[in-house]
Coordinates of C-alpha atoms (C1' of nucleotides) in Angstrom, one line a residue:
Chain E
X194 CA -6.0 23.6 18.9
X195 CA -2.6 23.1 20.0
X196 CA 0.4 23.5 17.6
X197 CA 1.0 19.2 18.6
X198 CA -2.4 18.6 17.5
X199 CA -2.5 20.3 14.5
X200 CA 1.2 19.1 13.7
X201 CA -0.8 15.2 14.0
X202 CA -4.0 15.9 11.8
X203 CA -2.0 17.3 9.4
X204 CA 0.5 14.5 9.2
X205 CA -2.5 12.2 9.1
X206 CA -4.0 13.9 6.3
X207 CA -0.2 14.0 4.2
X208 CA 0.5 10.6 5.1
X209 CA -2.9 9.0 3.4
X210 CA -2.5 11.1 0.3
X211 CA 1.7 10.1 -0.3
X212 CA 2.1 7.5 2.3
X213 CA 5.6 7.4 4.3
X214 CA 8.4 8.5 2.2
X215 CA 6.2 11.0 0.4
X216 CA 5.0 12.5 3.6
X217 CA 8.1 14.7 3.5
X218 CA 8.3 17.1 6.6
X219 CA 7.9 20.4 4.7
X220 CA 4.4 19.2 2.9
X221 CA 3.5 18.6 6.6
X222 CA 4.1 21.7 8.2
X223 CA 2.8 23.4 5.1
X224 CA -0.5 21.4 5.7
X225 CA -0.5 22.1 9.8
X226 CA 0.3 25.9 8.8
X227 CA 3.4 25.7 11.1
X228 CA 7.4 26.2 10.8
X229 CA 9.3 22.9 9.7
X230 CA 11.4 23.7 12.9
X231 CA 8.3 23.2 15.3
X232 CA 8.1 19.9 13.9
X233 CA 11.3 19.0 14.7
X234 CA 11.1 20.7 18.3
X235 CA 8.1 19.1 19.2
X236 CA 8.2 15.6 18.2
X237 CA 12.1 15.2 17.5
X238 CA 12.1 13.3 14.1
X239 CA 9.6 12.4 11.6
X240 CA 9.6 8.6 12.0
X241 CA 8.4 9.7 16.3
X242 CA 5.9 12.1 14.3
X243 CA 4.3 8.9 12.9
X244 CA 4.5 6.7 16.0
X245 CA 2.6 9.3 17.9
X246 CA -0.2 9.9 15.3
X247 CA -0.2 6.2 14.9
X248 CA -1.0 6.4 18.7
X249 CA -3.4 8.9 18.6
X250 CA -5.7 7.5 15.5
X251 CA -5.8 4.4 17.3
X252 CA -8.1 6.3 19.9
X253 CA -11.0 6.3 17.7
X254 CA -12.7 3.7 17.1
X255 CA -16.4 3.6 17.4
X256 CA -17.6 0.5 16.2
X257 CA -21.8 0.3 15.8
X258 CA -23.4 -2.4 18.3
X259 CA -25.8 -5.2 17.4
X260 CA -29.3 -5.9 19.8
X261 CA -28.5 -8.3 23.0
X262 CA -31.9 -10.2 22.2
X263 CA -31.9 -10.4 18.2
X264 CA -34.8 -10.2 16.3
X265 CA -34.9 -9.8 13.0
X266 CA -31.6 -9.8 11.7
X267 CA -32.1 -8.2 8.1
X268 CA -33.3 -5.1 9.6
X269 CA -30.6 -5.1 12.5
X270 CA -27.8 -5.8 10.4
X271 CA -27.8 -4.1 7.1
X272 CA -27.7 -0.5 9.3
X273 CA -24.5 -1.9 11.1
X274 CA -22.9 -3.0 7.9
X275 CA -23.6 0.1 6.3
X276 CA -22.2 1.7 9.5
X277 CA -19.2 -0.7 9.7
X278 CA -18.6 0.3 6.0
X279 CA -19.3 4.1 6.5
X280 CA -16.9 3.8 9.4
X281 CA -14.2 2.1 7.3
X282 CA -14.5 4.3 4.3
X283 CA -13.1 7.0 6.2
X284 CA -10.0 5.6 7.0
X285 CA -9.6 3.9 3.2
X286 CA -6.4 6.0 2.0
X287 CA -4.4 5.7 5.3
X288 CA -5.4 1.8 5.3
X289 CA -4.3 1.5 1.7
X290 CA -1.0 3.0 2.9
X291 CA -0.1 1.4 6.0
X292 CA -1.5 -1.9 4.0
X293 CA 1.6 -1.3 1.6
X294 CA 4.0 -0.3 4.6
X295 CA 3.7 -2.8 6.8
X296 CA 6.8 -4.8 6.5
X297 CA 8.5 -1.5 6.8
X298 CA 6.4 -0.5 9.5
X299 CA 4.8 -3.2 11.1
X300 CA 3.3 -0.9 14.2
X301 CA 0.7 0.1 11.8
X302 CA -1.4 -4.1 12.1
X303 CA -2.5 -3.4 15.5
X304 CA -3.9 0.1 14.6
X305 CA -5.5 -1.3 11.5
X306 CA -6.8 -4.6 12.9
X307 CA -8.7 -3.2 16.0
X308 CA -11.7 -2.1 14.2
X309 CA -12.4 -4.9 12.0
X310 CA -11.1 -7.5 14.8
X311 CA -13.7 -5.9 16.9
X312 CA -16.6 -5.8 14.2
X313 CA -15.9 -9.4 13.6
X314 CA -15.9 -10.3 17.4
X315 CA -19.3 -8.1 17.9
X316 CA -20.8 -10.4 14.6
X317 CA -19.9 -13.5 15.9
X318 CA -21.4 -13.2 19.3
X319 CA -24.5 -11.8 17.5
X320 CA -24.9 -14.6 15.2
X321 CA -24.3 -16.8 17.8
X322 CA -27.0 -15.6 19.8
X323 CA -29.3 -15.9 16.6
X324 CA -28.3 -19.6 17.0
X325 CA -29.4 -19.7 20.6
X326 CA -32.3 -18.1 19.6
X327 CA -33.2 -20.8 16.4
X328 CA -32.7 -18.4 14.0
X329 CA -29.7 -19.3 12.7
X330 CA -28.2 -22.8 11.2
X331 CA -26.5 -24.2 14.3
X332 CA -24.3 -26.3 11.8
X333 CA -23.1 -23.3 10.5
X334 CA -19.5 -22.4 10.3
X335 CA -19.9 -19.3 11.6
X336 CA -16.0 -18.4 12.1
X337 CA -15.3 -18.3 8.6
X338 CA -18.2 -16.8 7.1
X339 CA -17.8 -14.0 9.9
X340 CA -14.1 -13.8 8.1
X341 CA -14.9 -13.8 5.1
X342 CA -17.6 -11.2 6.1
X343 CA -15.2 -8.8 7.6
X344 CA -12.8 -8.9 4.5
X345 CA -15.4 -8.2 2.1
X346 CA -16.7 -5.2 3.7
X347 CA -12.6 -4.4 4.0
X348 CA -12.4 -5.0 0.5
X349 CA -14.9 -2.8 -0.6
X350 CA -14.3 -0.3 1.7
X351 CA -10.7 0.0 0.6
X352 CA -10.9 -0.7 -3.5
X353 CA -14.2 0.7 -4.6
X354 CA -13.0 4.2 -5.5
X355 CA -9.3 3.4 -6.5
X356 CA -10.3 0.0 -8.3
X357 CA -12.3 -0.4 -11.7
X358 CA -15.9 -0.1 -11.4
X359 CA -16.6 -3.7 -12.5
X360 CA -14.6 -5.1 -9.4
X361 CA -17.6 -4.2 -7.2
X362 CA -21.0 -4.7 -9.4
X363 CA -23.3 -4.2 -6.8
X364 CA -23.6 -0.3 -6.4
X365 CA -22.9 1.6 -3.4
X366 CA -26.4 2.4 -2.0
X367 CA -27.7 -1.6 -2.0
X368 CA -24.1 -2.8 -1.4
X369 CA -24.8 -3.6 2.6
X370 CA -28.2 -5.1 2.2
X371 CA -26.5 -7.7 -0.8
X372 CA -23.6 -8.7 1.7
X373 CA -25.9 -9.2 4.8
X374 CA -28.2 -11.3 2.7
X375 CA -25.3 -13.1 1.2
X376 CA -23.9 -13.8 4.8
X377 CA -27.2 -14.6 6.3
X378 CA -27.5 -17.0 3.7
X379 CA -24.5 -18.8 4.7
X380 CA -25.2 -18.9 8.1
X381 CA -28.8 -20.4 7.8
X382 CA -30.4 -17.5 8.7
X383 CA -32.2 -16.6 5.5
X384 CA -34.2 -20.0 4.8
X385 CA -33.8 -20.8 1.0
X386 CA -36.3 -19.6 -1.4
X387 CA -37.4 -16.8 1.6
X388 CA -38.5 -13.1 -0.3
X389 CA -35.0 -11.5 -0.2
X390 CA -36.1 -7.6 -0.2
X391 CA -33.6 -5.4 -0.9
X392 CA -33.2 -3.3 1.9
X393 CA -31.5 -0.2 1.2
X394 CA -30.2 1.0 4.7
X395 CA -27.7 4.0 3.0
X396 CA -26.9 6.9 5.8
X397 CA -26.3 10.2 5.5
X398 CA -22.5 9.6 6.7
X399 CA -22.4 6.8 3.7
X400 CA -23.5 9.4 0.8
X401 CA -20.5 11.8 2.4
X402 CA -18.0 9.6 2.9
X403 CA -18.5 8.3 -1.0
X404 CA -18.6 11.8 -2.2
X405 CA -15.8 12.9 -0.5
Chain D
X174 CA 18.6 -13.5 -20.0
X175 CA 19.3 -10.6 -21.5
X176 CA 20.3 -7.5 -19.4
X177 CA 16.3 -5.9 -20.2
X178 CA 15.0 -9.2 -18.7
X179 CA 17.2 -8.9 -15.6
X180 CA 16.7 -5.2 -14.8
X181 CA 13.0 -5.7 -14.9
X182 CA 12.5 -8.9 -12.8
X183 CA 15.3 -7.3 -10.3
X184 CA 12.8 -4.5 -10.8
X185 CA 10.0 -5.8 -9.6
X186 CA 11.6 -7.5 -6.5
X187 CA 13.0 -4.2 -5.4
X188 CA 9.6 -2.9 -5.7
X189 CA 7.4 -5.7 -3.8
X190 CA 10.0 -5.0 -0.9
X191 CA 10.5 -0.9 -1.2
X192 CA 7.8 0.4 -3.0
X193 CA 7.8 3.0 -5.8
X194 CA 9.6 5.5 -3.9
X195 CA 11.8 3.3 -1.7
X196 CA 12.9 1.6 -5.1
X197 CA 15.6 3.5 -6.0
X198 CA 18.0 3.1 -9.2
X199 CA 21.1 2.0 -7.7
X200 CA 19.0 -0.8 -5.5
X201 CA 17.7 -2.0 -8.7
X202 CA 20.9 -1.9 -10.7
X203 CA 22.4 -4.1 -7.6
X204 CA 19.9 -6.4 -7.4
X205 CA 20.0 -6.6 -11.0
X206 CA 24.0 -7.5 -11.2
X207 CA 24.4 -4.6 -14.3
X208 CA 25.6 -0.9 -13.6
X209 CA 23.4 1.5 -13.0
X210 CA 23.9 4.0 -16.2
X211 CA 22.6 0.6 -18.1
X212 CA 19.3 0.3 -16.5
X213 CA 19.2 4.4 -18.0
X214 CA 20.4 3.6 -21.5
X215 CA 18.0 0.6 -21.4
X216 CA 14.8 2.1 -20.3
X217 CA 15.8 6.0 -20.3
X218 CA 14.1 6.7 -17.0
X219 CA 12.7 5.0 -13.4
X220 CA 9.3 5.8 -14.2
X221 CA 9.5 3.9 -18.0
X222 CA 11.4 1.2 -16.2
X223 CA 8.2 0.6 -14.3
X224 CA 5.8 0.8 -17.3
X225 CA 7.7 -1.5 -18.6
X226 CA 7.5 -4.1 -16.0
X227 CA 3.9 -3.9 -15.0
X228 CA 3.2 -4.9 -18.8
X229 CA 5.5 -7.5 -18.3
X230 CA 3.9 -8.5 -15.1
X231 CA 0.7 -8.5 -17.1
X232 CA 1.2 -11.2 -19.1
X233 CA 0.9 -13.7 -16.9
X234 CA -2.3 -14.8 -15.6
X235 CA -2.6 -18.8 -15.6
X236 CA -6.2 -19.1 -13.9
X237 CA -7.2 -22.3 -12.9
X238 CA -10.1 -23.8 -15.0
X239 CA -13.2 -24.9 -13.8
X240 CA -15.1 -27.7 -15.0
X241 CA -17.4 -27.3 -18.0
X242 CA -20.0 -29.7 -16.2
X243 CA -20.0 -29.7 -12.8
X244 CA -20.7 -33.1 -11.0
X245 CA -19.5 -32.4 -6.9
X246 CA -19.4 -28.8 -6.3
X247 CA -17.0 -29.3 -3.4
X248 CA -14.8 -31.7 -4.9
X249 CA -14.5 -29.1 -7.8
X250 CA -14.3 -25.5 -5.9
X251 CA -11.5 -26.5 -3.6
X252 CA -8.6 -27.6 -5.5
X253 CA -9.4 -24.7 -7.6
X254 CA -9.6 -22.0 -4.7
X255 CA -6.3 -23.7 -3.4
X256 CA -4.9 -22.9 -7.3
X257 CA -6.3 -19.1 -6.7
X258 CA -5.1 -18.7 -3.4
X259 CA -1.5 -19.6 -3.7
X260 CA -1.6 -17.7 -7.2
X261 CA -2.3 -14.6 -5.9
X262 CA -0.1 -15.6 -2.6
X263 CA 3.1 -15.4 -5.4
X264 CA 1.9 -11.4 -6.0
X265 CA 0.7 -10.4 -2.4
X266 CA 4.0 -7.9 -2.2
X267 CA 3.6 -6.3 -5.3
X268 CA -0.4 -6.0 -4.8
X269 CA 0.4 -4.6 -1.3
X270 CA 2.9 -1.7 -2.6
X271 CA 0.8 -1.2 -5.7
X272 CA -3.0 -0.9 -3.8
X273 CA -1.3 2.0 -1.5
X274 CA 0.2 3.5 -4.4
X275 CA -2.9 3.2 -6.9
X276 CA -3.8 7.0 -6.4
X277 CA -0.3 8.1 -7.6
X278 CA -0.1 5.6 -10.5
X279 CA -3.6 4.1 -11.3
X280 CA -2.2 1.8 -14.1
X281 CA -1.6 -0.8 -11.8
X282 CA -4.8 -1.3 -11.1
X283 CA -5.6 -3.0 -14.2
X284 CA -2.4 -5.5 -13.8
X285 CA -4.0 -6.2 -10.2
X286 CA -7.8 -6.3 -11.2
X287 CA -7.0 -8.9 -14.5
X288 CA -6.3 -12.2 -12.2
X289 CA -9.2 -11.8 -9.6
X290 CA -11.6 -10.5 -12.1
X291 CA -11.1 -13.6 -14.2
X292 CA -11.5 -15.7 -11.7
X293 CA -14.9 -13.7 -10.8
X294 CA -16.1 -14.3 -14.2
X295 CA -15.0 -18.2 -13.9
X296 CA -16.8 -18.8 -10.7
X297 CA -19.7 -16.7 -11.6
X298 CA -20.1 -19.4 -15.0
X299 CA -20.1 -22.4 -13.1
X300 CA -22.2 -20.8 -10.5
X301 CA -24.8 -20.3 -13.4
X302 CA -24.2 -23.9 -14.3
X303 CA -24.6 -25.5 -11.2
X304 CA -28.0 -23.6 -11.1
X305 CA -28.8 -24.8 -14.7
X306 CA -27.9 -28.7 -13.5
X307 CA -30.2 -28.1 -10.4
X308 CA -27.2 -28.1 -7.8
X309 CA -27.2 -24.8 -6.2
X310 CA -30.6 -22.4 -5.4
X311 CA -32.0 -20.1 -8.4
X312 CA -32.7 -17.2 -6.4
X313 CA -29.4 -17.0 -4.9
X314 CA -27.7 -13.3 -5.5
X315 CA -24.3 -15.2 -7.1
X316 CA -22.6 -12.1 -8.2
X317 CA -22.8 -10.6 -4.9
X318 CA -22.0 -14.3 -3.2
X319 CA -19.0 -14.4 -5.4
X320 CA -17.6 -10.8 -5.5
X321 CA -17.7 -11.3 -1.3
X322 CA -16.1 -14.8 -2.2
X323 CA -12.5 -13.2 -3.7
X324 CA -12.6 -10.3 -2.0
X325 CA -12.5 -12.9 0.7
X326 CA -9.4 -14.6 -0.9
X327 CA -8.0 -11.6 -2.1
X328 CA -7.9 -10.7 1.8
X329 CA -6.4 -14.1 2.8
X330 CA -3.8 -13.9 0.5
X331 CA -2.7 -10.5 0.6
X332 CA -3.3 -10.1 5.0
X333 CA -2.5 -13.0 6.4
X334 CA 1.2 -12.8 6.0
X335 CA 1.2 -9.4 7.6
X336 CA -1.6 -9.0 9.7
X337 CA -1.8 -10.3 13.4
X338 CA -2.7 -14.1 13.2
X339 CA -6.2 -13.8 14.5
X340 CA -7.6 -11.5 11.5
X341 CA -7.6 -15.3 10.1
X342 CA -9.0 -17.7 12.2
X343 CA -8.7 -20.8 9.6
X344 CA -5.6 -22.2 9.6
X345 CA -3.5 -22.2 6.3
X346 CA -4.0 -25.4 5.3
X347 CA -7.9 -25.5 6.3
X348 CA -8.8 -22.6 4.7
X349 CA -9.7 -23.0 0.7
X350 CA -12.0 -25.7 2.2
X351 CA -14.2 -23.8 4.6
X352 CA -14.2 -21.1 2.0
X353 CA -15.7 -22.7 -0.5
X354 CA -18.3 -24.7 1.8
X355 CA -19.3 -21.4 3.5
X356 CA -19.6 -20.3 -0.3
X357 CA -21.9 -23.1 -1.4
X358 CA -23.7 -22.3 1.1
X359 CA -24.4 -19.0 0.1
X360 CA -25.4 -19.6 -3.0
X361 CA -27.2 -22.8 -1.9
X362 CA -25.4 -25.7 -3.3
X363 CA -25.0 -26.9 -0.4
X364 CA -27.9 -28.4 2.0
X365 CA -28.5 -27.2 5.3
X366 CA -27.9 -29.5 7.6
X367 CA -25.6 -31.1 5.0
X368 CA -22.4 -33.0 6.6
X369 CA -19.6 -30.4 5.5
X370 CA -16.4 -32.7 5.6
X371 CA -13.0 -30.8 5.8
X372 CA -11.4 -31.4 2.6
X373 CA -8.4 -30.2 2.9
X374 CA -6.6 -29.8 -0.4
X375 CA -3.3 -28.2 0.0
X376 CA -1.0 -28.3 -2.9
X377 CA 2.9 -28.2 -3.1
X378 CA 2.4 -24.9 -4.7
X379 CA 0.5 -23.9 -1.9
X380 CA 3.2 -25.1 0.7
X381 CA 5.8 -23.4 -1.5
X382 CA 3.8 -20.2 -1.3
X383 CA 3.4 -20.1 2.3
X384 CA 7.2 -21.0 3.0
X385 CA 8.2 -18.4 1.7
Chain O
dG106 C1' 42.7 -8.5 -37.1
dC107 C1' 39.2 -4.8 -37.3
dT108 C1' 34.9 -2.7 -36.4
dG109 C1' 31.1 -1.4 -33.8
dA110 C1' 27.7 -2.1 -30.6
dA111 C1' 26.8 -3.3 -25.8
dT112 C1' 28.3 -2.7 -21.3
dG113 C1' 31.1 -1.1 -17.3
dC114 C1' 33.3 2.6 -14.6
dA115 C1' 34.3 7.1 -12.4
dA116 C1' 32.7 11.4 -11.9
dG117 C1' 29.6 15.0 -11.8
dT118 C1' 24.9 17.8 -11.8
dA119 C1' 21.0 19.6 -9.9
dG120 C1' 17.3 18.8 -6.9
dT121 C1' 15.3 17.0 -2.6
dT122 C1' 15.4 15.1 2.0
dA123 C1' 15.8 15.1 7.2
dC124 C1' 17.5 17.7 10.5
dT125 C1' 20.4 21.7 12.8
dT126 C1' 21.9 26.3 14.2
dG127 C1' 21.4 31.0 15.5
dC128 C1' 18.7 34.7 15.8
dT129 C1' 14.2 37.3 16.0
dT130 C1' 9.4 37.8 17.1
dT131 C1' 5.2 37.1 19.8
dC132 C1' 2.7 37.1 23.8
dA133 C1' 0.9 35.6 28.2
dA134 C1' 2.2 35.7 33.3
dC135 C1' 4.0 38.1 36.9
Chain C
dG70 C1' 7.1 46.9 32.1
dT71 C1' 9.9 42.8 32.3
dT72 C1' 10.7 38.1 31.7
dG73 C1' 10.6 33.7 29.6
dA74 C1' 8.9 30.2 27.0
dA75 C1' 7.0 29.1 22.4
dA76 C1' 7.0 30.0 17.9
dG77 C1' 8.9 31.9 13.4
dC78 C1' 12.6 32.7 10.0
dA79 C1' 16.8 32.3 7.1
dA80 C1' 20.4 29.7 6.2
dG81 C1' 23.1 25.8 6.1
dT82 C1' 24.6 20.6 6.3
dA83 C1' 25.2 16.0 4.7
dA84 C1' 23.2 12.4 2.5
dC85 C1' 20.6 10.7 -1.1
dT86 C1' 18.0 11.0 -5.6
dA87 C1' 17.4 10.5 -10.8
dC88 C1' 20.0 11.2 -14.4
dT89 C1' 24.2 12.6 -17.5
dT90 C1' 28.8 12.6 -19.6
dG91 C1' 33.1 10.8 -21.2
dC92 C1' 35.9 7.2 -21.6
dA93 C1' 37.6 2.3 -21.2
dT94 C1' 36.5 -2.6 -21.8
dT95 C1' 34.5 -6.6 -23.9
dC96 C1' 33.4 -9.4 -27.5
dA97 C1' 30.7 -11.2 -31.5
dG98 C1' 30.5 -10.7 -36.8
dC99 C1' 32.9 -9.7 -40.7

DNA sequence: GCTGAATGCAAGTAGTTACTTGCTTTCAAC
DNA sequence: GTTGAAAGCAAGTAACTACTTGCATTCAGC
């Protein structure tokens, strides 16, 4: 791996444990296991540093997909929340951070937003498909429970291990089926009084990125 | 106001707009109108200045109440969620700055948790009640339809100032309604097929809130 | 009018920060 | 074997940080 590349993972790594102005350029190049002078030769100053891993972690961003011709949405959506989650778990401590900076450092929204912006596109078209399909409440409001969706997975994601453990009472392992239930619910996908098994749908990703 | 009260509400507008780090003596002192060797002899150093005002900060929590027996669900949940909204809408800096900085100094959290956690408990009671009175479905999962419903509000109130308009699709004004009908819904207070009427219910407060 | 506590002011300390300069080492390409 | 670019290293700069010291000012209570 090239000096840059290290130099950007490590700066990543620095930033989501002490945010901006505790990301201080010598903990940086301690972390990357290169001089402090390198960083300055190869991206100039620290606040270009941070634009270009900005740039670079917006790369990544491999959101789970939902079935074309739906089904049965229980079983097809509690693996993409736990997924979605999984996925956003990872990022939790540089979210957190940027969350804090962005009036400083408003560049960070557009980073921050395209997952979740995309999730909540790819749900939408989903759910509207189970209402083309009759599985769904077409009366539904589907916009805002798709919102409110997306910011609950968000929220967990981003508070469960930094918040006290009453704020999130379901536990980690039947968290997704709960939500997915909840929101199917609100949608008019789960008719009332319907069994509601608990599906527990936890990945191997999930367990590590709790642990962690 | 004596010169303790001005250094720590001085204090914690520095903060909502810097940060821990970026909320440096002299800024506070400033901000504050006194000289900065005061702000020592009265709180003998940065990091008991801040102790000091997240106490402060603690204290107040005025929750909206919920009714003790509830007749129209709707007519209830929305003024009230309009009340939560713009209540939290008053803290979104601080709650921004403190989240990113919650690994470095976790006793914020409990400051930040009190206000939505009451609230949880409040619409988890009337939740209960309006299952008791036969108005909503007894085999709806409420804690999990509620803990989604203020992570949903703790989203809209902390994001929306911040984050690109489309992470929320419901306009300002619109939105304590649709969340609270989209709630019902969850927890099946609310028929499907039901006709969902837009109340909106925005408050001065809430305009005041926004404005700003 | 005097006293004493609260506050302001000017200056300074020691540590940290981003960033620079000048020089040496490494090492692959020719 | 020589060259040249990339990297390391030691040292330094100027600004800023939390925090201190010593002294002057204000002003309410006696």
């Amino acid at each position: 791996m090239d000096i840059r590349e290290r130099i950007l993972q490590a700066a990543a790594r620095v930033y989501a444990q002490h945010g901006f102005r505790g990301a201080t350029t010598r903990l940086i190049a301690i972390e990357a296991g290169v001089n402090e002078v390198s960083l300055f030769r190869t991206f100039g100053s620290k606040a270009a540093l941070f634009e270009a891993m900005m740039q670079s972690h917006s790369a990544s961003l491999p959101v789970p997909e939902l079935p074309e011709r739906p089904v049965d949405p229980q079983a097809e959506l509690i693996p993409w929340c736990s997924l979605l989650l999984a996925h956003m778990r990872q990022w939790r401590s540089i979210i957190r951070k940027s969350f804090g900076e962005l009036e400083e450092r408003p560049e960070a929204a557009v980073v921050m937003c395209e997952g979740p912006n995309c999730a909540a596109l790819a749900l939408t078209a989903y759910v509207t498909r189970l209402q083309a399909a009759g599985l769904a409440d077409e009366t539904a409001d589907v916009s805002t429970a798709v919102s409110m969706f997306i910011s609950s997975m968000f929220g967990d994601a981003v508070g469960r291990d930094v918040l006290p453990p009453d704020a999130f009472p379901q536990p980690v392992e039947d968290a997704p089926a709960k939500y997915v239930n909840v929101f199917l619910r609100a949608v008019g996908a789960l008719g009332v009084g319907d069994v509601v098994p608990l599906r527990a749908a936890q990945t191997a990703d999930d367990r590590r990125a709790v642990a962690q």
